[in-house]
PDB file of C-alpha atoms in Angstrom:
ATOM      1  CA  ILE A   6      -0.390   8.767 -11.542  1.00 75.00           C
ATOM      2  CA  LEU A   7       0.991   9.678  -8.376  1.00 80.00           C
ATOM      3  CA  ASP A   8       2.049   5.947  -7.522  1.00 82.00           C
ATOM      4  CA  LYS A   9       3.555   5.637 -11.021  1.00 86.00           C
ATOM      5  CA  LEU A  10       5.583   8.889 -10.726  1.00 89.00           C
ATOM      6  CA  PHE A  11       6.813   8.023  -7.084  1.00 90.00           C
ATOM      7  CA  SER A  12       7.583   4.050  -8.519  1.00 87.00           C
ATOM      8  CA  ASN A  13       9.756   5.453 -11.728  1.00 90.00           C
ATOM      9  CA  LEU A  14      11.261   8.550 -10.400  1.00 92.00           C
ATOM     10  CA  ILE A  15      11.818   8.115  -6.616  1.00 92.00           C
ATOM     11  CA  GLU A  16      11.684   4.468  -5.477  1.00 91.00           C
ATOM     12  CA  PRO A  17      14.894   3.555  -7.336  1.00 90.00           C
ATOM     13  CA  SER A  18      17.004   6.269  -5.671  1.00 93.00           C
ATOM     14  CA  LEU A  19      15.831   4.818  -2.202  1.00 93.00           C
ATOM     15  CA  ILE A  20      19.041   2.693  -1.526  1.00 91.00           C
ATOM     16  CA  GLN A  21      19.565   3.451   2.207  1.00 94.00           C
ATOM     17  CA  PRO A  22      16.589   1.758   4.464  1.00 93.00           C
ATOM     18  CA  THR A  23      14.005   4.850   4.053  1.00 95.00           C
ATOM     19  CA  PHE A  24      10.751   5.276   5.771  1.00 96.00           C
ATOM     20  CA  VAL A  25       8.123   7.014   3.304  1.00 95.00           C
ATOM     21  CA  THR A  26       5.302   8.311   5.083  1.00 94.00           C
ATOM     22  CA  ARG A  27       2.419  10.853   4.857  1.00 91.00           C
ATOM     23  CA  HIS A  28       0.768   9.255   1.634  1.00 92.00           C
ATOM     24  CA  PRO A  29      -2.184  11.120   0.262  1.00 91.00           C
ATOM     25  CA  MET A  30      -5.286   9.476   1.186  1.00 87.00           C
ATOM     26  CA  LEU A  31      -5.939   8.963  -2.882  1.00 83.00           C
ATOM     27  CA  MET A  32      -2.990   6.224  -2.875  1.00 85.00           C
ATOM     28  CA  SER A  33      -4.741   4.798   0.249  1.00 85.00           C
ATOM     29  CA  PRO A  34      -8.282   4.231   0.376  1.00 83.00           C
ATOM     30  CA  LEU A  35      -8.557   1.741   3.174  1.00 86.00           C
ATOM     31  CA  ALA A  36      -6.039   3.778   5.486  1.00 91.00           C
ATOM     32  CA  LYS A  37      -7.182   5.945   8.262  1.00 92.00           C
ATOM     33  CA  PRO A  38      -6.949   9.568   7.427  1.00 92.00           C
ATOM     34  CA  ASP A  39      -4.638  11.690   9.990  1.00 94.00           C
ATOM     35  CA  PRO A  40      -6.717  13.630  12.145  1.00 93.00           C
ATOM     36  CA  GLU A  41      -4.609  16.630  11.917  1.00 95.00           C
ATOM     37  CA  ASN A  42      -4.490  16.570   8.154  1.00 94.00           C
ATOM     38  CA  PRO A  43      -7.375  14.593   6.411  1.00 90.00           C
ATOM     39  CA  GLY A  44      -5.715  14.682   2.973  1.00 90.00           C
ATOM     40  CA  ILE A  45      -3.115  12.519   4.599  1.00 94.00           C
ATOM     41  CA  SER A  46      -3.317   8.881   5.531  1.00 94.00           C
ATOM     42  CA  GLN A  47      -1.732   6.971   8.542  1.00 94.00           C
ATOM     43  CA  ARG A  48       0.549   4.866   6.528  1.00 94.00           C
ATOM     44  CA  PHE A  49       4.074   4.074   5.686  1.00 94.00           C
ATOM     45  CA  GLU A  50       6.487   2.189   3.425  1.00 94.00           C
ATOM     46  CA  LEU A  51       9.916   0.961   4.099  1.00 94.00           C
ATOM     47  CA  PHE A  52      12.426   1.015   1.272  1.00 92.00           C
ATOM     48  CA  ALA A  53      15.556  -0.473   0.916  1.00 89.00           C
ATOM     49  CA  ALA A  54      17.868  -1.161  -2.187  1.00 86.00           C
ATOM     50  CA  GLY A  55      15.244   0.604  -4.571  1.00 87.00           C
ATOM     51  CA  LEU A  56      12.592  -2.098  -3.309  1.00 85.00           C
ATOM     52  CA  GLU A  57       9.601  -1.639  -1.042  1.00 87.00           C
ATOM     53  CA  VAL A  58      10.303  -4.035   1.579  1.00 88.00           C
ATOM     54  CA  CYS A  59       7.155  -3.196   3.780  1.00 90.00           C
ATOM     55  CA  ASN A  60       3.927  -1.551   3.601  1.00 91.00           C
ATOM     56  CA  SER A  61       1.931  -0.546   6.972  1.00 93.00           C
ATOM     57  CA  TYR A  62      -0.964   1.419   7.511  1.00 92.00           C
ATOM     58  CA  THR A  63      -4.108   1.948  10.401  1.00 92.00           C
ATOM     59  CA  GLU A  64      -7.373   0.622   9.236  1.00 90.00           C
ATOM     60  CA  LEU A  65      -9.863   2.861   8.293  1.00 88.00           C
ATOM     61  CA  ASN A  66     -12.985   1.990  10.381  1.00 90.00           C
ATOM     62  CA  ASP A  67     -15.403   4.763   9.789  1.00 90.00           C
ATOM     63  CA  PRO A  68     -18.159   3.222   7.026  1.00 91.00           C
ATOM     64  CA  GLN A  69     -19.061   6.904   5.654  1.00 91.00           C
ATOM     65  CA  ILE A  70     -15.543   7.963   5.103  1.00 89.00           C
ATOM     66  CA  GLN A  71     -14.739   4.377   3.411  1.00 88.00           C
ATOM     67  CA  ARG A  72     -17.509   5.009   1.152  1.00 88.00           C
ATOM     68  CA  ASP A  73     -16.259   8.333   0.272  1.00 87.00           C
ATOM     69  CA  THR A  74     -12.581   7.346  -0.485  1.00 83.00           C
ATOM     70  CA  LEU A  75     -13.927   4.366  -2.368  1.00 83.00           C
ATOM     71  CA  THR A  76     -16.222   6.054  -4.397  1.00 83.00           C
ATOM     72  CA  GLU A  77     -13.552   8.816  -5.101  1.00 81.00           C
ATOM     73  CA  GLN A  78     -10.880   6.766  -6.371  1.00 77.00           C
ATOM     74  CA  ALA A  79     -13.180   4.568  -8.416  1.00 76.00           C
ATOM     75  CA  GLY A  80     -14.007   7.964 -10.273  1.00 72.00           C
ATOM     76  CA  LEU A  81     -10.167   8.180 -11.108  1.00 66.00           C
ATOM     77  CA  ALA A  82      -8.632   6.583 -14.590  1.00 63.00           C
ATOM     78  CA  ASP A  83      -6.627   4.190 -12.415  1.00 65.00           C
ATOM     79  CA  PRO A  84      -6.646   0.316 -13.463  1.00 67.00           C
ATOM     80  CA  GLU A  85      -5.701  -0.375  -9.904  1.00 66.00           C
ATOM     81  CA  ALA A  86      -8.509   1.650  -8.070  1.00 65.00           C
ATOM     82  CA  MET A  87     -10.720  -0.070  -5.965  1.00 68.00           C
ATOM     83  CA  LEU A  88     -14.417  -0.373  -6.701  1.00 75.00           C
ATOM     84  CA  PRO A  89     -16.447   0.466  -3.933  1.00 79.00           C
ATOM     85  CA  ASP A  90     -17.647  -2.510  -1.928  1.00 83.00           C
ATOM     86  CA  GLU A  91     -21.070  -1.637  -0.281  1.00 87.00           C
ATOM     87  CA  ASP A  92     -21.119  -5.192   1.338  1.00 89.00           C
ATOM     88  CA  PHE A  93     -17.690  -4.053   3.142  1.00 86.00           C
ATOM     89  CA  CYS A  94     -18.978  -0.709   4.189  1.00 89.00           C
ATOM     90  CA  VAL A  95     -22.103  -2.141   5.826  1.00 90.00           C
ATOM     91  CA  ALA A  96     -19.954  -4.659   7.589  1.00 89.00           C
ATOM     92  CA  LEU A  97     -17.952  -1.654   9.077  1.00 88.00           C
ATOM     93  CA  GLU A  98     -21.161   0.008  10.187  1.00 90.00           C
ATOM     94  CA  TYR A  99     -21.505  -2.992  12.773  1.00 89.00           C
ATOM     95  CA  GLY A 100     -18.104  -1.966  14.108  1.00 85.00           C
ATOM     96  CA  LEU A 101     -14.312  -2.646  13.626  1.00 82.00           C
ATOM     97  CA  PRO A 102     -11.843  -2.023  16.630  1.00 82.00           C
ATOM     98  CA  PRO A 103      -9.089   0.332  15.737  1.00 80.00           C
ATOM     99  CA  THR A 104      -6.969  -1.955  13.749  1.00 83.00           C
ATOM    100  CA  ALA A 105      -3.430  -1.875  12.332  1.00 84.00           C
ATOM    101  CA  GLY A 106      -1.119  -3.938  10.232  1.00 83.00           C
ATOM    102  CA  TRP A 107       2.010  -4.407   8.162  1.00 85.00           C
ATOM    103  CA  GLY A 108       2.966  -6.556   5.337  1.00 84.00           C
ATOM    104  CA  CYS A 109       6.758  -7.416   4.445  1.00 84.00           C
ATOM    105  CA  GLY A 110       7.354 -10.077   1.771  1.00 78.00           C
ATOM    106  CA  ILE A 111      10.204 -12.874   2.477  1.00 81.00           C
ATOM    107  CA  ASP A 112      10.630 -12.606  -1.215  1.00 82.00           C
ATOM    108  CA  ARG A 113      11.566  -8.893  -1.136  1.00 81.00           C
ATOM    109  CA  LEU A 114      14.030  -9.518   1.856  1.00 84.00           C
ATOM    110  CA  THR A 115      15.553 -12.186  -0.336  1.00 84.00           C
ATOM    111  CA  ALA A 116      15.677  -9.776  -3.223  1.00 82.00           C
ATOM    112  CA  ILE A 117      17.767  -7.679  -1.174  1.00 83.00           C
ATOM    113  CA  LEU A 118      19.825 -10.125   0.483  1.00 85.00           C
ATOM    114  CA  THR A 119      20.655 -11.691  -2.621  1.00 86.00           C
ATOM    115  CA  ASN A 120      21.474  -8.560  -4.589  1.00 84.00           C
ATOM    116  CA  ASN A 121      18.599  -9.319  -7.171  1.00 80.00           C
ATOM    117  CA  CYS A 122      16.606  -6.600  -8.835  1.00 73.00           C
ATOM    118  CA  ASN A 123      14.103  -8.401  -9.708  1.00 75.00           C
ATOM    119  CA  ILE A 124      11.570 -10.366  -7.174  1.00 75.00           C
ATOM    120  CA  LYS A 125      10.818 -12.763  -9.639  1.00 76.00           C
ATOM    121  CA  ASP A 126      14.259 -14.490  -9.527  1.00 77.00           C
ATOM    122  CA  THR A 127      13.847 -14.974  -5.736  1.00 78.00           C
ATOM    123  CA  ILE A 128      10.492 -17.051  -6.026  1.00 75.00           C
ATOM    124  CA  THR A 129      11.285 -20.450  -4.623  1.00 69.00           C
ATOM    125  CA  PHE A 130       8.861 -22.155  -6.770  1.00 64.00           C
ATOM    126  CA  PRO A 131      10.067 -22.505 -10.163  1.00 57.00           C
ATOM    127  CA  LEU A 132       6.422 -23.466 -11.937  1.00 58.00           C
ATOM    128  CA  SER A 133       5.257 -20.223 -10.731  1.00 54.00           C
ATOM    129  CA  LYS A 134       8.299 -18.269 -12.797  1.00 53.00           C
ATOM    130  CA  SER A 135       7.074 -17.115 -16.079  1.00 59.00           C
ATOM    131  CA  SER A 136      10.218 -18.642 -17.927  1.00 55.00           C
ATOM    132  CA  LEU A 137      13.681 -19.491 -17.329  1.00 50.00           C
TER     133      LEU A 137
END
């Protein structure tokens, strides 16, 4: 519900490049918790022109915390919630070095540069568009 509220009420007003930080762990089950505030994740998103341009976080590499966050999220009535993945958690028990990453889609950048509000209008392959 937090994500839907943010997407509908806040995102459209983020016209200037804006970094959104301090996401609740509930919204970021794969992100590492902030050591000073465990309810907050080490994650940021960059928004511009009302669109998400980039999403980034530090990967959670503690198997027990990962189990707990996935189980907690699965108990919610969120259709986008990830189901607990025990195989993934077992793999984490073997070890995962500190990892981080970010994702920035060329489609989102193209939408901003071409002043399109709909990312589907910037898809380069017409066959993947729903209809013209």
